[in-house]
JSON list of C-alpha atoms in Angstrom, two decimals:
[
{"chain": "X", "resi": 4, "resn": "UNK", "atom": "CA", "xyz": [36.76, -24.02, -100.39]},
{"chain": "X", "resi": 5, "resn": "UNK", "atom": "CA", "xyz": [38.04, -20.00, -100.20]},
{"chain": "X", "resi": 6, "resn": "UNK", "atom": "CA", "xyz": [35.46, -17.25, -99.53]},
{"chain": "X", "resi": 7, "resn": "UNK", "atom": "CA", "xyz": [36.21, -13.84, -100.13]},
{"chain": "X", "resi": 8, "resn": "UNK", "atom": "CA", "xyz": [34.01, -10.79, -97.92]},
{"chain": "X", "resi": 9, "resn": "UNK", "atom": "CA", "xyz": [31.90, -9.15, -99.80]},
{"chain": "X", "resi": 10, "resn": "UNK", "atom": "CA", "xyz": [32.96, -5.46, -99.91]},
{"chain": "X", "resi": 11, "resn": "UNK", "atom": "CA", "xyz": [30.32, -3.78, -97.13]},
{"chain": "X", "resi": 12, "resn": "UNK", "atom": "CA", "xyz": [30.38, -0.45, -95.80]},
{"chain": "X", "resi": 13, "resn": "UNK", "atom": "CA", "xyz": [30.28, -0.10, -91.86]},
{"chain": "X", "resi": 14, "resn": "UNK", "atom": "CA", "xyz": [30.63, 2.72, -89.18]},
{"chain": "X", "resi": 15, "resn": "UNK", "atom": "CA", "xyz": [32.99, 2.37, -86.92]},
{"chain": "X", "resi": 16, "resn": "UNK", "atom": "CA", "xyz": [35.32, 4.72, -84.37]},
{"chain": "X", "resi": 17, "resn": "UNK", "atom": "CA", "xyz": [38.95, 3.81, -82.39]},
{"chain": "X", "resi": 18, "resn": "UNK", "atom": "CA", "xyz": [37.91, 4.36, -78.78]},
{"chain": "X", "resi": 19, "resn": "UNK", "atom": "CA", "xyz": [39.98, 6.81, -77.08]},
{"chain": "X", "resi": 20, "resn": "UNK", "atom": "CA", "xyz": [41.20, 8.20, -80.28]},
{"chain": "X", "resi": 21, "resn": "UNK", "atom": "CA", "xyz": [38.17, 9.66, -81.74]},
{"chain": "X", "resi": 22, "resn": "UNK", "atom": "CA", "xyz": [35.11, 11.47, -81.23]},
{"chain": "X", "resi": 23, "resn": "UNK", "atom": "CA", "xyz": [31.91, 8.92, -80.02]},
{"chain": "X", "resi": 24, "resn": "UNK", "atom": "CA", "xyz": [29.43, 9.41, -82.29]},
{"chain": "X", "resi": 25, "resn": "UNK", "atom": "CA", "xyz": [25.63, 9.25, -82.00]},
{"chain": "X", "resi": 26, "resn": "UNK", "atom": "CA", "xyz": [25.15, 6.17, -82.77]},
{"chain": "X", "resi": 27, "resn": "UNK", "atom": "CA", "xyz": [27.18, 4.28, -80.27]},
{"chain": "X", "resi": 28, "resn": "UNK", "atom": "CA", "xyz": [25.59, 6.67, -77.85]},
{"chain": "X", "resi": 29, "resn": "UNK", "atom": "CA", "xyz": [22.41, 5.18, -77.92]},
{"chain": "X", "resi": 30, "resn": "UNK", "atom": "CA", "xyz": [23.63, 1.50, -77.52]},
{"chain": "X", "resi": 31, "resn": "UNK", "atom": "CA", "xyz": [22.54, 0.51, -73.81]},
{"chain": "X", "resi": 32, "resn": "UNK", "atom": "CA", "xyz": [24.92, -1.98, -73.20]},
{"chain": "X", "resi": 33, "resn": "UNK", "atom": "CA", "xyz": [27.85, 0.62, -72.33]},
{"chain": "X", "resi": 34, "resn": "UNK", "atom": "CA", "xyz": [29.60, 0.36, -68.80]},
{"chain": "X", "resi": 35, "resn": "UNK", "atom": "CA", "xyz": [32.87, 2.30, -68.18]},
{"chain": "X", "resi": 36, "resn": "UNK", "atom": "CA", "xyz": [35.75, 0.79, -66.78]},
{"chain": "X", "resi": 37, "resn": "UNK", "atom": "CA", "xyz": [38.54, 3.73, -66.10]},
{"chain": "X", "resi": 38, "resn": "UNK", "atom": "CA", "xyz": [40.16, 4.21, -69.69]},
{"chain": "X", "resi": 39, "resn": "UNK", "atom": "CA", "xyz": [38.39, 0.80, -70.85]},
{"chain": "X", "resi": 40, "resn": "UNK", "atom": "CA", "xyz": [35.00, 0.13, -71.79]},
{"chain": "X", "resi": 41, "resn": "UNK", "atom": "CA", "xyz": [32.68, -2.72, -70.72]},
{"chain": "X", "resi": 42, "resn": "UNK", "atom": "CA", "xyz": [30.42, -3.61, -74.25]},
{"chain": "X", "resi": 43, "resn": "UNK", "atom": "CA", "xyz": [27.17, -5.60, -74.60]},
{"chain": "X", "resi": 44, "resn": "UNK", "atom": "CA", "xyz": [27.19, -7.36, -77.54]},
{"chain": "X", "resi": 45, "resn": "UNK", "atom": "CA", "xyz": [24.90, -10.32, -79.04]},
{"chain": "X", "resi": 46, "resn": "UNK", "atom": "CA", "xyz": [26.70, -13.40, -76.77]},
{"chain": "X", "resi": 47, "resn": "UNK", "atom": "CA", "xyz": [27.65, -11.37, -73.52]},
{"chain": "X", "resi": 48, "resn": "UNK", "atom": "CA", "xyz": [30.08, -8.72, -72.29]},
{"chain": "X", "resi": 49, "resn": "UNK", "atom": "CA", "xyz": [33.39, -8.10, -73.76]},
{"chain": "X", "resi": 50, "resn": "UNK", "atom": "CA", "xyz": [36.08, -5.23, -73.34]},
{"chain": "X", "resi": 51, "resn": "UNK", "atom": "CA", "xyz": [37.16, -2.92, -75.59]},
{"chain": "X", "resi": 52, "resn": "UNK", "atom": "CA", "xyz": [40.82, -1.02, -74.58]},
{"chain": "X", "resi": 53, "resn": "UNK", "atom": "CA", "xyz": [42.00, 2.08, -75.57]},
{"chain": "X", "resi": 54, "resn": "UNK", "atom": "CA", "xyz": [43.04, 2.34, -79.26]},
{"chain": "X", "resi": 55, "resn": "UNK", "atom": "CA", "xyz": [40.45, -0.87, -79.98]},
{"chain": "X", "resi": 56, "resn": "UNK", "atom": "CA", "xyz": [38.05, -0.06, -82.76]},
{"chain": "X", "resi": 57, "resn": "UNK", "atom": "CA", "xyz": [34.69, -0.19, -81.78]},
{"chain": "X", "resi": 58, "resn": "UNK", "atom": "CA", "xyz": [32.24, -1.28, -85.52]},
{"chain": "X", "resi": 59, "resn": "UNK", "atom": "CA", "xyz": [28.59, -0.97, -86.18]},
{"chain": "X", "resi": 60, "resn": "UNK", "atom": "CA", "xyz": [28.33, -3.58, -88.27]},
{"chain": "X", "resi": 61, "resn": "UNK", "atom": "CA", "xyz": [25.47, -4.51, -91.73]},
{"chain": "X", "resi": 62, "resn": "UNK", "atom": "CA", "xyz": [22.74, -5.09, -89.40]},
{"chain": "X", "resi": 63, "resn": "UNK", "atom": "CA", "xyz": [23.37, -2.54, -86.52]},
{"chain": "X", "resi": 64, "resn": "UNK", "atom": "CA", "xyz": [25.43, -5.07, -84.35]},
{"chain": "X", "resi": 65, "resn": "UNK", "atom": "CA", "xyz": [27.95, -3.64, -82.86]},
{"chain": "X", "resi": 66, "resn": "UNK", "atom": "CA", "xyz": [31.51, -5.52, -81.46]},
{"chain": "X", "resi": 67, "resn": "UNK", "atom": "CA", "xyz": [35.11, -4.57, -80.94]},
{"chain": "X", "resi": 68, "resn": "UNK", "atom": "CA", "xyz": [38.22, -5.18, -83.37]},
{"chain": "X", "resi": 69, "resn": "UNK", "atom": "CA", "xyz": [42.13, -5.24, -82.88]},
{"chain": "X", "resi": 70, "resn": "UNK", "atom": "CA", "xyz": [43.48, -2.12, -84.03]},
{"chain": "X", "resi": 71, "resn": "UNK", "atom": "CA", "xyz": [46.19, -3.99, -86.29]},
{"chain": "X", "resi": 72, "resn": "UNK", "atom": "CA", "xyz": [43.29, -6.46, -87.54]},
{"chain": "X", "resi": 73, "resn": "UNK", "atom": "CA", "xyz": [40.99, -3.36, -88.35]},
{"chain": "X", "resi": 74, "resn": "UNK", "atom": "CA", "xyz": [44.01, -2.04, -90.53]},
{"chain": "X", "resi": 75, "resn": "UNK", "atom": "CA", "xyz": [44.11, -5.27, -92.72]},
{"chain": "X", "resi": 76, "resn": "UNK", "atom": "CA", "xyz": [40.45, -5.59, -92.96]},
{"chain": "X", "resi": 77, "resn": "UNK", "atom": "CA", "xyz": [38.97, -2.35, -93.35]},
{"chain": "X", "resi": 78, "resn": "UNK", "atom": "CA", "xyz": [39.75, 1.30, -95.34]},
{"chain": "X", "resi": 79, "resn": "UNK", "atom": "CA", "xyz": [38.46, 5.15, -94.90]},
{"chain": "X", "resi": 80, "resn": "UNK", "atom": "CA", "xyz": [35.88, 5.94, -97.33]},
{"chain": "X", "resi": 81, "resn": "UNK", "atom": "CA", "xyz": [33.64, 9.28, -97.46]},
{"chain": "X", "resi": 82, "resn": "UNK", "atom": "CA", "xyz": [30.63, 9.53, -96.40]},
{"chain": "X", "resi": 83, "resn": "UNK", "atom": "CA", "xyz": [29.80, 9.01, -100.50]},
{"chain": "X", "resi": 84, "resn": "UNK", "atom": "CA", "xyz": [32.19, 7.14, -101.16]},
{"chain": "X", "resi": 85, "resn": "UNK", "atom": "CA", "xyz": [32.01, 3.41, -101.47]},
{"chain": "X", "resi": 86, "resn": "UNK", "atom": "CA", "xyz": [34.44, 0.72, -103.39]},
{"chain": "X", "resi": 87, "resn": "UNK", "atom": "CA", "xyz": [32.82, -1.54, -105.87]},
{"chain": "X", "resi": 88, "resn": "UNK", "atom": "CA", "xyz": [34.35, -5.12, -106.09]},
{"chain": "X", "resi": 89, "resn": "UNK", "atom": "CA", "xyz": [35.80, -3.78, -109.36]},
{"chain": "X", "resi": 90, "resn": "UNK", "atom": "CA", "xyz": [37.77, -1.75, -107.58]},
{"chain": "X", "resi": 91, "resn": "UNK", "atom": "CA", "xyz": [38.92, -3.95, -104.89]},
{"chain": "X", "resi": 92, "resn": "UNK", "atom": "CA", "xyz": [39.82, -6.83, -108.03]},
{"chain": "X", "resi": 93, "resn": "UNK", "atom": "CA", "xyz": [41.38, -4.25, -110.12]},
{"chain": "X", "resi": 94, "resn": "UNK", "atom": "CA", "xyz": [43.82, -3.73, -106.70]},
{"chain": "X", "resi": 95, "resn": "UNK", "atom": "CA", "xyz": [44.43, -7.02, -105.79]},
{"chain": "X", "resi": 96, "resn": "UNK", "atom": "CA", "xyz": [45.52, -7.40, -109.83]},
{"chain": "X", "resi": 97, "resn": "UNK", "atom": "CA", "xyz": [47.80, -4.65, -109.84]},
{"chain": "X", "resi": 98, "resn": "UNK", "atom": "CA", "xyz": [49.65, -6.13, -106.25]},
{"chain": "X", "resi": 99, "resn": "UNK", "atom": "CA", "xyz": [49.73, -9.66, -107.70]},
{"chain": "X", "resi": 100, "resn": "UNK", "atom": "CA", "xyz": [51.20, -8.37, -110.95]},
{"chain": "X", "resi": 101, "resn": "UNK", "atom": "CA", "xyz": [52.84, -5.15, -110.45]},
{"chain": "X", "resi": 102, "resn": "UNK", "atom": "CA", "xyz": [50.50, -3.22, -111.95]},
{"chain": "X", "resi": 103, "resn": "UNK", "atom": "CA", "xyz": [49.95, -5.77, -115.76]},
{"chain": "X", "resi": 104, "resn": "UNK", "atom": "CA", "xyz": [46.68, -6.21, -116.74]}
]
């Protein structure tokens, strides 16, 4: 069997790239480690290096992600913005065949 993610809309920030924002503020389980940060998350410590994307996720979890794994999984939306899964089948169509529908 395939599964497809469902198209979900998370916060997230590239740690020593941009601005920390308020939420990841007020997570507790923060230690600093020089230019690398030590993370709580819901089966122990990890740690996230510099350029590592740090994502609230759906239900307020939070966990670390590759930069180069972010980039294939993830794209910038607004704050109103959103992509439907029309949208997201409409572009899969038009890479699969060139632009036919």
């Amino acid at each position: 069997m395939k599964y497809q993610k469902k198209p979900v809309t998370i916060e997230a920030f590239q740690w020593g790239v941009n601005e920390v924002p308020v939420w990841f503020m007020k997570h507790n389980g923060v230690r600093s480690l020089g230019k690398n940060l030590r993370l709580k998350v819901s089966d122990g410590w990890i740690t996230v290096y510099p350029d590592d994307f740090v994502i609230k996720g759906v239900h307020g979890e939070i966990y670390s992600c590759k930069p180069d794994i972010f980039e294939e999984t993830y794209v910038k939306v607004d704050d109103t913005d959103s992509i439907s899964p029309d949208d997201i089948g409409n572009d899969i169509h038009e890479f699969l065949h060139g632009g036919d529908k």
